[in-house]
Amino acid sequence: MTKSGNKATRQKGNKRRPKQRRIAVVTGTRAEYGLLRSTMTALQQHSNVMLQLVVTGSHLLPKFGHTIDEIIADGWRIDARVPMQRGDDDPLDQADALALGVTGIAKFLHDQKTDIVLVLGDRIEAMAGALAAVTTGRVLAHIHGGDLAAGDFDDTLRHATTKLAHLHFPATRSAARRIIRMGEAPARVYVVGAPGLARIS
């Protein structure tokens, strides 16, 4: 083989693989975990993705069934457990929980060199993940932005998370239009449908 042939072979053999991105999925409740499972499976199966699973919120509370046990039973590796709510009716519980969530999730993202954070919906666990992501310089992706729960505090949290996010994955075209009307760039809005429907057979 000629020298030029050897060089071509070496160049082909040394072709760089795409960087493996570390994507952290934040889940705080049984309901939103059920919607995220198909997305988590797709991320886990992607050769250029390292899935990081952050479990927080009511998953960790015996009062709400300690549903982290269901996540473990499903075979997922849990990379971080971040306590938030106490589970009582104290009006300060939500505020305290948000502060604990931001601090705990941010530390994990920083220590584990996470690239992208994925949150879903409108709860304070998603807000904690969103704030932790943007304040530590991560890319934030948001599923189910642009939905409506008229007159509910959930709307405020969802729309605030939308404004923090860099990538948007709404379920419907009407939700996508709301996100764009909020000033988000159309090129970063991808209508993907509702991921929870992927498990319906």
Coordinates of C-alpha atoms in Angstrom, one line a residue:
M1 CA 0.0 0.0 0.0
T2 CA 1.3 3.5 -0.8
K3 CA 2.1 6.1 1.8
S4 CA -0.8 8.2 0.6
G5 CA -3.1 5.1 1.0
N6 CA -1.8 4.6 4.6
K7 CA -2.5 8.3 5.4
A8 CA -6.1 8.0 4.0
T9 CA -6.7 4.9 6.1
R10 CA -5.4 6.6 9.2
Q11 CA -7.6 9.7 8.6
K12 CA -10.6 7.5 8.1
G13 CA -9.8 5.5 11.3
N14 CA -9.3 8.6 13.3
K15 CA -12.6 10.2 12.3
R16 CA -14.0 11.8 15.5
R17 CA -17.3 10.5 16.8
P18 CA -19.8 13.2 17.8
K19 CA -19.5 14.3 21.5
Q20 CA -21.6 12.4 23.9
R21 CA -24.0 14.9 25.4
R22 CA -25.0 14.5 29.1
I23 CA -28.8 15.1 29.3
A24 CA -30.4 15.3 32.7
V25 CA -34.1 14.6 33.0
V26 CA -35.8 16.0 36.1
T27 CA -38.8 14.2 37.5
G28 CA -40.8 15.1 40.6
T29 CA -44.1 13.2 40.4
R30 CA -45.6 9.9 39.3
A31 CA -47.8 11.7 36.8
E32 CA -45.0 13.5 34.9
Y33 CA -42.7 10.5 35.2
G34 CA -45.3 8.5 33.3
L35 CA -45.2 11.1 30.5
L36 CA -41.4 11.2 30.4
R37 CA -40.7 7.5 30.2
S38 CA -40.8 7.2 26.4
T39 CA -38.5 10.2 26.1
M40 CA -36.1 8.7 28.6
T41 CA -36.1 5.4 26.8
A42 CA -35.2 7.2 23.5
L43 CA -32.4 9.2 25.1
Q44 CA -31.0 6.1 26.8
Q45 CA -30.9 4.2 23.5
H46 CA -29.1 7.1 21.6
S47 CA -25.4 6.3 21.2
N48 CA -24.4 10.0 21.6
V49 CA -26.4 10.6 24.8
M50 CA -25.6 9.9 28.4
L51 CA -28.9 10.0 30.3
Q52 CA -28.8 11.4 33.8
L53 CA -31.9 11.0 35.9
V54 CA -32.7 13.5 38.7
V55 CA -35.5 12.3 41.0
T56 CA -37.0 14.9 43.4
G57 CA -40.3 16.2 44.8
S58 CA -43.1 13.8 45.9
H59 CA -41.2 10.8 44.5
L60 CA -39.2 10.9 47.7
L61 CA -42.1 11.3 50.2
P62 CA -43.7 8.3 51.9
K63 CA -46.9 10.3 52.2
F64 CA -47.3 10.2 48.4
G65 CA -46.3 6.6 48.0
H66 CA -42.5 6.9 47.8
T67 CA -42.8 6.5 44.0
I68 CA -39.1 6.5 43.5
D69 CA -39.5 2.8 44.2
E70 CA -41.5 2.5 40.9
I71 CA -38.7 4.2 39.0
I72 CA -36.2 1.7 40.5
A73 CA -38.5 -1.2 39.7
D74 CA -38.7 0.0 36.1
G75 CA -34.9 -0.5 35.9
W76 CA -33.7 3.1 35.7
R77 CA -30.4 4.2 37.2
I78 CA -31.0 7.2 39.5
D79 CA -28.1 9.7 39.3
A80 CA -29.4 12.1 41.9
R81 CA -32.0 12.3 44.7
V82 CA -32.9 15.9 45.6
P83 CA -35.3 16.4 48.5
M84 CA -37.6 19.3 48.1
Q85 CA -41.1 19.4 49.8
R86 CA -41.8 18.2 53.3
G87 CA -45.3 17.2 52.3
D88 CA -47.1 19.2 54.9
D89 CA -49.6 22.1 54.6
D90 CA -47.3 24.9 55.7
P91 CA -47.7 27.8 53.2
L92 CA -43.9 28.2 53.1
D93 CA -43.3 24.6 52.1
Q94 CA -43.5 25.3 48.3
A95 CA -41.1 28.3 48.6
D96 CA -38.7 26.3 50.8
A97 CA -39.0 23.4 48.4
L98 CA -38.1 25.5 45.4
A99 CA -35.0 26.9 47.0
L100 CA -33.9 23.4 48.0
G101 CA -34.5 22.0 44.6
V102 CA -32.6 24.8 42.8
T103 CA -29.6 24.3 45.1
G104 CA -29.6 20.5 45.0
I105 CA -30.1 20.2 41.2
A106 CA -27.6 22.9 40.4
K107 CA -24.9 21.2 42.4
F108 CA -25.6 17.9 40.6
L109 CA -25.5 19.6 37.1
H110 CA -22.2 21.4 38.0
D111 CA -20.5 18.3 39.5
Q112 CA -21.6 15.9 36.7
K113 CA -20.9 18.4 33.9
T114 CA -24.4 18.1 32.4
D115 CA -24.9 19.7 29.0
I116 CA -28.7 19.8 28.7
V117 CA -31.5 19.7 31.2
L118 CA -35.0 18.4 30.2
V119 CA -38.1 19.3 32.2
L120 CA -41.8 18.8 31.5
G121 CA -44.8 20.8 32.4
D122 CA -45.6 23.3 35.1
R123 CA -44.8 22.1 38.6
I124 CA -42.2 23.5 41.0
E125 CA -39.9 20.6 40.4
A126 CA -39.7 21.6 36.7
M127 CA -39.2 25.2 37.8
A128 CA -36.4 24.2 40.1
G129 CA -34.7 22.2 37.3
A130 CA -35.1 25.1 34.9
L131 CA -33.6 27.7 37.3
A132 CA -30.8 25.3 38.2
A133 CA -30.1 24.8 34.5
V134 CA -30.0 28.4 33.4
T135 CA -28.1 29.7 36.4
T136 CA -25.3 27.1 35.8
G137 CA -25.1 27.7 32.1
R138 CA -26.8 24.6 30.8
V139 CA -29.1 24.4 27.8
L140 CA -32.7 24.0 29.0
A141 CA -35.3 22.0 27.1
H142 CA -39.0 22.2 28.0
I143 CA -41.7 19.7 27.1
H144 CA -45.4 20.7 27.1
G145 CA -44.8 24.5 27.1
G146 CA -47.7 26.6 25.7
D147 CA -50.4 24.5 27.3
L148 CA -53.2 26.3 29.3
A149 CA -54.7 25.8 32.7
A150 CA -56.8 28.9 32.9
G151 CA -56.8 30.7 36.2
D152 CA -54.4 28.2 37.8
F153 CA -50.9 28.9 39.3
D154 CA -49.6 26.1 37.0
D155 CA -49.9 28.5 34.1
T156 CA -47.6 31.0 35.7
L157 CA -45.0 28.3 36.4
R158 CA -45.3 26.8 32.9
H159 CA -45.0 30.2 31.1
A160 CA -42.0 31.2 33.3
T161 CA -40.3 27.9 32.5
T162 CA -41.0 28.6 28.8
K163 CA -39.2 32.0 29.0
L164 CA -36.2 30.3 30.7
A165 CA -36.0 27.5 28.1
H166 CA -33.7 27.5 25.0
L167 CA -35.5 24.6 23.3
H168 CA -39.2 24.1 23.2
F169 CA -41.1 20.8 22.6
P170 CA -44.9 21.7 22.7
A171 CA -47.5 19.0 22.1
T172 CA -49.7 20.9 19.7
R173 CA -49.5 23.6 17.0
S174 CA -51.7 26.0 19.1
A175 CA -49.2 25.6 22.1
A176 CA -46.4 26.3 19.7
R177 CA -48.1 29.5 18.5
R178 CA -48.4 30.6 22.1
I179 CA -44.8 30.0 22.8
I180 CA -43.8 32.1 19.7
R181 CA -46.2 34.9 20.7
M182 CA -44.3 35.0 24.0
G183 CA -41.3 36.0 22.0
E184 CA -39.5 32.7 21.5
A185 CA -37.7 32.1 18.3
P186 CA -39.7 29.8 15.9
A187 CA -36.6 28.0 14.9
R188 CA -36.3 26.7 18.5
V189 CA -39.9 25.5 18.8
Y190 CA -40.6 21.8 17.7
V191 CA -44.1 20.4 17.8
V192 CA -43.5 16.8 18.9
G193 CA -47.0 15.7 20.2
A194 CA -47.6 14.5 23.7
P195 CA -44.9 12.0 24.7
G196 CA -47.2 10.2 27.1
L197 CA -49.2 8.9 24.2
A198 CA -46.3 6.8 23.0
R199 CA -47.1 4.3 25.7
I200 CA -50.7 3.8 24.6
S201 CA -51.1 0.7 22.6

